[in-house]
Tab-separated table of C-alpha atoms in Angstrom:
chain	number	residue	atom	x	y	z
Q	20	UNK	CA	41.658	3.828	34.447
Q	21	UNK	CA	38.463	2.815	32.662
Q	22	UNK	CA	38.218	-0.957	32.476
Q	23	UNK	CA	35.518	-3.551	31.942
Q	24	UNK	CA	37.903	-6.291	33.054
Q	25	UNK	CA	39.808	-6.851	36.280
Q	26	UNK	CA	42.972	-7.455	34.261
Q	27	UNK	CA	44.379	-4.270	32.714
Q	28	UNK	CA	47.172	-4.931	30.228
Q	29	UNK	CA	50.025	-2.546	29.404
Q	30	UNK	CA	51.820	-4.983	27.099
Q	31	UNK	CA	50.844	-7.839	24.797
Q	32	UNK	CA	49.868	-11.284	26.129
Q	33	UNK	CA	49.383	-14.801	24.691
Q	34	UNK	CA	45.697	-14.555	23.765
Q	35	UNK	CA	46.297	-11.682	21.346
Q	36	UNK	CA	49.736	-12.804	20.188
Q	37	UNK	CA	49.914	-12.781	16.367
Q	38	UNK	CA	51.520	-16.222	16.530
Q	39	UNK	CA	48.332	-17.593	18.099
Q	40	UNK	CA	46.931	-20.032	15.466
Q	41	UNK	CA	43.389	-18.699	15.945
Q	42	UNK	CA	44.545	-15.283	14.700
Q	43	UNK	CA	46.363	-16.559	11.610
Q	44	UNK	CA	46.209	-14.185	8.619
Q	45	UNK	CA	47.651	-16.512	5.969
Q	46	UNK	CA	46.659	-15.545	2.428
Q	47	UNK	CA	45.334	-12.142	3.435
Q	48	UNK	CA	46.181	-8.677	2.151
Q	49	UNK	CA	46.338	-6.005	4.853
Q	50	UNK	CA	46.139	-2.246	4.215
Q	51	UNK	CA	47.302	0.056	7.018
Q	52	UNK	CA	46.848	3.830	6.833
Q	53	UNK	CA	49.418	5.883	8.703
Q	54	UNK	CA	51.690	2.889	8.258
Q	55	UNK	CA	55.014	4.678	8.050
Q	56	UNK	CA	55.989	4.730	11.699
Q	57	UNK	CA	54.878	4.561	15.299
Q	58	UNK	CA	51.854	2.361	15.841
Q	59	UNK	CA	51.361	1.832	12.097
Q	60	UNK	CA	54.785	0.221	11.790
Q	61	UNK	CA	54.131	-2.044	14.770
Q	62	UNK	CA	50.723	-3.061	13.392
Q	63	UNK	CA	52.446	-4.014	10.140
Q	64	UNK	CA	54.931	-6.127	12.120
Q	65	UNK	CA	52.156	-7.868	14.028
Q	66	UNK	CA	50.219	-8.763	10.879
Q	67	UNK	CA	53.479	-10.007	9.369
Q	68	UNK	CA	54.017	-12.244	12.398
Q	69	UNK	CA	50.457	-13.507	11.913
Q	70	UNK	CA	51.402	-14.732	8.443
Q	71	UNK	CA	49.716	-12.173	6.179
Q	72	UNK	CA	50.666	-12.567	2.522
Q	73	UNK	CA	50.795	-8.884	1.653
Q	74	UNK	CA	51.136	-5.737	3.783
Q	75	UNK	CA	50.316	-2.399	2.153
Q	76	UNK	CA	51.325	0.690	4.133
Q	77	UNK	CA	50.096	4.128	3.064
Q	78	UNK	CA	50.510	7.724	4.228
Q	79	UNK	CA	51.358	11.178	2.897
Q	80	UNK	CA	55.124	10.731	3.377
Q	81	UNK	CA	56.319	8.336	0.675
Q	82	UNK	CA	60.030	8.469	1.549
Q	83	UNK	CA	59.232	7.594	5.170
Q	84	UNK	CA	56.988	4.740	3.982
Q	85	UNK	CA	59.692	3.326	1.751
Q	86	UNK	CA	62.161	3.302	4.644
Q	87	UNK	CA	59.597	1.476	6.776
Q	88	UNK	CA	58.919	-1.067	4.032
Q	89	UNK	CA	62.662	-1.751	3.791
Q	90	UNK	CA	62.825	-2.356	7.552
Q	91	UNK	CA	59.971	-4.832	7.303
Q	92	UNK	CA	61.548	-6.601	4.345
Q	93	UNK	CA	64.851	-6.879	6.198
Q	94	UNK	CA	63.087	-8.498	9.150
Q	95	UNK	CA	60.622	-10.794	7.412
Q	96	UNK	CA	61.751	-11.509	3.852
Q	97	UNK	CA	65.194	-13.192	4.143
Q	98	UNK	CA	63.936	-16.618	5.180
Q	99	UNK	CA	60.227	-16.028	4.984
Q	100	UNK	CA	57.846	-17.181	7.712
Q	101	UNK	CA	57.429	-20.835	8.616
Q	102	UNK	CA	53.838	-22.022	8.338
Q	103	UNK	CA	52.084	-24.668	10.427
Q	104	UNK	CA	52.874	-27.245	7.731
Q	105	UNK	CA	56.593	-26.480	7.898
Q	106	UNK	CA	56.791	-24.665	4.555
Q	107	UNK	CA	58.079	-21.104	4.331
Q	108	UNK	CA	56.114	-18.209	2.891
Q	109	UNK	CA	57.254	-14.770	1.856
Q	110	UNK	CA	55.426	-11.538	2.606
Q	111	UNK	CA	55.091	-8.799	0.014
Q	112	UNK	CA	55.446	-5.257	1.374
Q	113	UNK	CA	54.010	-2.364	-0.637
Q	114	UNK	CA	54.453	1.352	0.173
Q	115	UNK	CA	52.070	3.812	-1.472
Q	116	UNK	CA	51.514	7.528	-1.000
Q	117	UNK	CA	47.969	8.747	-0.299
Q	118	UNK	CA	46.498	12.012	0.954
Q	119	UNK	CA	43.257	11.452	2.850
Q	120	UNK	CA	42.353	15.118	2.319
Q	121	UNK	CA	42.249	14.541	-1.439
Q	122	UNK	CA	39.455	12.335	-2.799
Q	123	UNK	CA	41.275	11.845	-6.101
Q	124	UNK	CA	44.329	10.572	-4.210
Q	125	UNK	CA	42.201	8.019	-2.357
Q	126	UNK	CA	40.507	6.960	-5.597
Q	127	UNK	CA	43.887	6.607	-7.302
Q	128	UNK	CA	45.133	4.378	-4.484
Q	129	UNK	CA	42.247	1.939	-4.840
Q	130	UNK	CA	42.474	1.918	-8.631
Q	131	UNK	CA	46.141	0.979	-8.271
Q	132	UNK	CA	45.386	-1.776	-5.759
Q	133	UNK	CA	42.402	-3.332	-7.507
Q	134	UNK	CA	43.411	-2.820	-11.143
Q	135	UNK	CA	47.191	-2.461	-11.452
Q	136	UNK	CA	48.225	-4.615	-8.488
Q	137	UNK	CA	45.207	-6.869	-8.994
Q	138	UNK	CA	44.446	-7.550	-5.334
Q	139	UNK	CA	41.431	-7.378	-3.075
Q	140	UNK	CA	42.284	-6.040	0.375
Q	141	UNK	CA	40.989	-8.281	3.174
Q	142	UNK	CA	41.734	-6.113	6.214
Q	143	UNK	CA	41.661	-2.309	6.406
Q	144	UNK	CA	43.339	-0.805	9.477
Q	145	UNK	CA	42.485	2.881	9.905
Q	146	UNK	CA	45.460	4.198	11.840
Q	147	UNK	CA	46.055	7.563	10.122
Q	148	UNK	CA	44.781	10.561	12.060
Q	149	UNK	CA	44.858	14.340	12.113
Q	150	UNK	CA	48.082	15.592	13.736
Q	151	UNK	CA	46.993	18.335	16.073
Q	152	UNK	CA	49.322	21.262	16.458
Q	153	UNK	CA	48.719	22.118	20.098
Q	154	UNK	CA	47.147	20.746	23.250
Q	155	UNK	CA	44.202	22.336	25.021
Q	156	UNK	CA	40.425	22.436	24.847
Q	157	UNK	CA	39.618	26.102	24.144
Q	158	UNK	CA	36.555	25.671	21.941
Q	159	UNK	CA	35.755	29.321	21.262
Q	160	UNK	CA	39.214	30.126	19.919
Q	161	UNK	CA	39.581	26.959	17.889
Q	162	UNK	CA	41.100	27.529	14.444
Q	163	UNK	CA	38.382	26.776	11.892
Q	164	UNK	CA	40.983	25.636	9.346
Q	165	UNK	CA	42.313	23.094	11.822
Q	166	UNK	CA	38.753	21.897	12.449
Q	167	UNK	CA	38.222	21.460	8.709
Q	168	UNK	CA	41.498	19.551	8.352
Q	169	UNK	CA	40.621	17.289	11.286
Q	170	UNK	CA	37.241	16.471	9.739
Q	171	UNK	CA	38.872	15.987	6.346
Q	172	UNK	CA	41.250	13.328	7.664
Q	173	UNK	CA	39.508	11.723	10.645
Q	174	UNK	CA	36.022	11.633	9.131
Q	175	UNK	CA	35.799	12.227	5.375
Q	176	UNK	CA	39.137	10.675	4.426
Q	177	UNK	CA	38.638	7.631	6.622
Q	178	UNK	CA	35.090	7.196	5.342
Q	179	UNK	CA	36.284	7.303	1.733
Q	180	UNK	CA	38.791	4.569	2.547
Q	181	UNK	CA	36.075	2.397	4.079
Q	182	UNK	CA	33.711	3.048	1.182
Q	183	UNK	CA	36.314	2.088	-1.424
Q	184	UNK	CA	37.340	-0.931	0.644
Q	185	UNK	CA	33.859	-2.385	0.933
Q	186	UNK	CA	32.993	-1.619	-2.694
Q	187	UNK	CA	36.090	-3.305	-4.109
Q	188	UNK	CA	35.479	-5.410	-7.217
Q	189	UNK	CA	34.857	-9.008	-6.115
Q	190	UNK	CA	34.717	-7.970	-2.454
Q	191	UNK	CA	31.106	-8.320	-1.337
Q	192	UNK	CA	30.157	-9.927	-4.641
Q	193	UNK	CA	32.147	-13.064	-4.017
Q	194	UNK	CA	34.712	-12.570	-1.306
Q	195	UNK	CA	33.341	-12.307	2.197
Q	196	UNK	CA	35.023	-11.955	5.550
Q	197	UNK	CA	36.352	-8.409	5.151
Q	198	UNK	CA	37.556	-6.617	8.282
Q	199	UNK	CA	37.721	-2.946	9.297
Q	200	UNK	CA	39.831	-2.110	12.346
Q	201	UNK	CA	39.378	1.503	13.455
Q	202	UNK	CA	42.046	2.959	15.753
Q	203	UNK	CA	39.946	5.360	17.813
Q	204	UNK	CA	40.812	7.279	21.007
Q	205	UNK	CA	39.795	7.363	24.662
Q	206	UNK	CA	39.400	11.132	24.278
Q	207	UNK	CA	35.983	10.493	22.702
Q	208	UNK	CA	34.647	9.409	26.090
Q	209	UNK	CA	36.767	11.319	28.623
Q	210	UNK	CA	35.514	14.786	29.512
Q	211	UNK	CA	38.370	17.174	30.240
Q	212	UNK	CA	40.870	15.248	28.126
Q	213	UNK	CA	43.690	17.522	27.002
Q	214	UNK	CA	43.381	16.560	23.335
Q	215	UNK	CA	42.139	19.452	21.164
Q	216	UNK	CA	38.407	19.478	20.592
Q	217	UNK	CA	38.771	19.170	16.809
Q	218	UNK	CA	40.601	15.871	17.306
Q	219	UNK	CA	38.172	14.563	19.911
Q	220	UNK	CA	34.926	15.384	18.099
Q	221	UNK	CA	36.152	13.996	14.782
Q	222	UNK	CA	37.368	10.764	16.365
Q	223	UNK	CA	33.990	10.474	18.077
Q	224	UNK	CA	32.105	11.193	14.864
Q	225	UNK	CA	33.915	8.547	12.863
Q	226	UNK	CA	33.626	5.935	15.598
Q	227	UNK	CA	29.884	6.536	15.598
Q	228	UNK	CA	29.779	6.219	11.812
Q	229	UNK	CA	31.488	2.835	12.107
Q	230	UNK	CA	28.883	1.747	14.642
Q	231	UNK	CA	26.069	2.819	12.322
Q	232	UNK	CA	27.689	1.087	9.356
Q	233	UNK	CA	27.966	-2.124	11.369
Q	234	UNK	CA	24.208	-1.919	11.995
Q	235	UNK	CA	23.668	-2.210	8.243
Q	236	UNK	CA	26.286	-4.809	7.330
Q	237	UNK	CA	26.301	-8.373	8.671
Q	238	UNK	CA	29.514	-9.356	10.404
Q	239	UNK	CA	29.884	-12.243	7.971
Q	240	UNK	CA	30.360	-9.679	5.182
Q	241	UNK	CA	32.345	-6.955	6.947
Q	242	UNK	CA	33.478	-7.111	10.573
Q	243	UNK	CA	34.022	-3.677	12.167
Q	244	UNK	CA	35.763	-3.083	15.507
Q	245	UNK	CA	36.944	0.254	16.968
Q	246	UNK	CA	39.442	0.486	19.811
Q	247	UNK	CA	41.449	2.874	21.969
Q	248	UNK	CA	45.136	1.941	21.500
Q	249	UNK	CA	46.528	3.246	24.793
Q	250	UNK	CA	49.072	5.844	25.885
Q	251	UNK	CA	51.845	5.461	23.327
Q	252	UNK	CA	55.236	7.115	23.043
Q	253	UNK	CA	55.228	7.719	19.300
Q	254	UNK	CA	56.443	10.550	17.083
Q	255	UNK	CA	53.912	13.158	18.209
Q	256	UNK	CA	54.247	12.308	21.909
Q	257	UNK	CA	58.032	12.582	21.677
Q	258	UNK	CA	57.659	16.204	20.543
Q	259	UNK	CA	55.854	17.122	23.759
Q	260	UNK	CA	57.036	14.833	26.548
Q	261	UNK	CA	60.121	13.116	27.834
Q	262	UNK	CA	59.721	9.341	27.819
Q	263	UNK	CA	60.282	9.199	31.581
Q	264	UNK	CA	57.417	11.630	32.236
Q	265	UNK	CA	54.614	9.071	31.879
Q	266	UNK	CA	53.859	5.391	32.219
Q	267	UNK	CA	53.562	4.599	28.526
Q	268	UNK	CA	51.972	1.449	27.127
Q	269	UNK	CA	54.026	-0.909	24.985
Q	270	UNK	CA	53.388	-0.614	21.232
Q	271	UNK	CA	52.973	-4.387	20.996
Q	272	UNK	CA	49.709	-4.175	22.964
Q	273	UNK	CA	47.606	-2.229	20.420
Q	274	UNK	CA	49.529	-3.687	17.471
Q	275	UNK	CA	48.689	-7.251	18.472
Q	276	UNK	CA	45.196	-6.207	19.537
Q	277	UNK	CA	44.605	-4.978	15.970
Q	278	UNK	CA	45.332	-8.491	14.681
Q	279	UNK	CA	42.935	-9.966	17.244
Q	280	UNK	CA	40.279	-7.383	16.270
Q	281	UNK	CA	40.604	-8.498	12.636
Q	282	UNK	CA	39.973	-12.149	13.506
Q	283	UNK	CA	36.793	-14.140	14.027
Q	284	UNK	CA	37.639	-14.146	17.752
Q	285	UNK	CA	36.378	-10.540	17.857
Q	286	UNK	CA	33.253	-11.029	15.721
Q	287	UNK	CA	30.980	-10.626	18.741
Q	288	UNK	CA	32.228	-7.010	19.068
Q	289	UNK	CA	30.997	-6.028	15.588
Q	290	UNK	CA	30.354	-2.270	15.589
Q	291	UNK	CA	31.611	-1.782	19.142
Q	292	UNK	CA	34.327	0.369	20.734
Q	293	UNK	CA	36.697	-1.122	23.324
Q	294	UNK	CA	40.122	-0.522	24.859
Q	295	UNK	CA	43.219	-2.516	23.901
Q	296	UNK	CA	44.032	-2.727	27.631
Q	297	UNK	CA	41.045	-4.924	28.448
Q	298	UNK	CA	41.688	-8.643	28.688
Q	299	UNK	CA	39.806	-10.174	25.767
Q	300	UNK	CA	39.002	-13.468	27.494
Q	301	UNK	CA	37.561	-11.703	30.542
Q	302	UNK	CA	35.765	-9.258	28.275
Q	303	UNK	CA	33.971	-12.017	26.400
Q	304	UNK	CA	33.123	-13.871	29.595
Q	305	UNK	CA	31.845	-10.749	31.364
Q	306	UNK	CA	29.950	-8.793	28.726
Q	307	UNK	CA	29.279	-10.864	25.591
Q	308	UNK	CA	25.701	-11.507	26.739
Q	309	UNK	CA	25.168	-7.795	27.349
Q	310	UNK	CA	26.558	-6.965	23.893
Q	311	UNK	CA	24.109	-9.454	22.397
Q	312	UNK	CA	21.120	-8.071	24.319
Q	313	UNK	CA	21.845	-4.310	24.341
Q	314	UNK	CA	22.106	-2.897	20.854
Q	315	UNK	CA	23.747	0.344	21.979
Q	316	UNK	CA	26.216	-1.096	24.494
Q	317	UNK	CA	29.805	0.027	23.753
Q	318	UNK	CA	28.571	2.346	21.007
Q	319	UNK	CA	28.590	6.148	20.893
Q	320	UNK	CA	25.490	7.630	22.556
Q	321	UNK	CA	24.321	10.167	25.140
Q	322	UNK	CA	25.498	9.647	28.705
Q	323	UNK	CA	22.506	9.311	31.015
Q	324	UNK	CA	20.140	8.126	28.299
Q	325	UNK	CA	19.761	4.568	27.058
Q	326	UNK	CA	20.705	3.965	23.449
Q	327	UNK	CA	17.553	2.700	21.779
Q	328	UNK	CA	17.081	0.992	18.456
Q	329	UNK	CA	14.008	1.867	16.432
Q	330	UNK	CA	12.751	-0.812	14.092
Q	331	UNK	CA	11.317	0.395	10.797
Q	332	UNK	CA	7.540	0.093	10.554
Q	333	UNK	CA	5.894	-0.618	7.244
């Protein structure tokens, strides 16, 4: 397996635990796309454990979202969460339908959040993705409609979400410290991966867009981190494989990693792409200097050619 650290995690560990005080999300509003089940549900749980004040889960399936929100309420609302000072705080869970293929639906979501609900989202987790209908990498016979749908969700829809997030009223104007966590995929870097090409190229495209956006926004305003979540036995995987057929990663690993990626502990990875498997302490010790010195390191580029950064000349 690809790894920049000698330790390769398959499950969560103390450094990225949402109960770690350095990752505390108290007072923050978290928005998770694709939040109805699978990894999205577990990410919502992890941010809840980290003390977030409000968790907003969105997807195209409202009934599924509402069931998920009820599960979260049943787990976290009865007694609330105990804070470091010994008081107890309650978490608000909001389920909202959105179609990333429909710009008006995305606009409506943000109007509801910023105007009707009256909140500014602090952390945007981009977990929703195009659901491919078959495996295989036959480029020539790719269905153009599937390619368009993949771009519509993985690129255009996700970009609209980021654009609305950063341009929220009172966001950059007075409230700093926003965070974008992009759930990417190892298929963007692995040649011969069995994921359909429309999924791979759109995941790669959006991850590169996030890297370019990070070039233009200081980490103190908006922190952006992309990561590969691992091999997960979620809804789509269950349709194709028996659970005993592979060595699956535990959902808690990427879910907790998402919380870490939304904290100041990950600020040095602004604009970069990493794997949830890599030990974050080793990663910082081993490559933080290289990240600082090499502008294109851990960003999308051309294999065999150095990623260069051209300064504008007046």
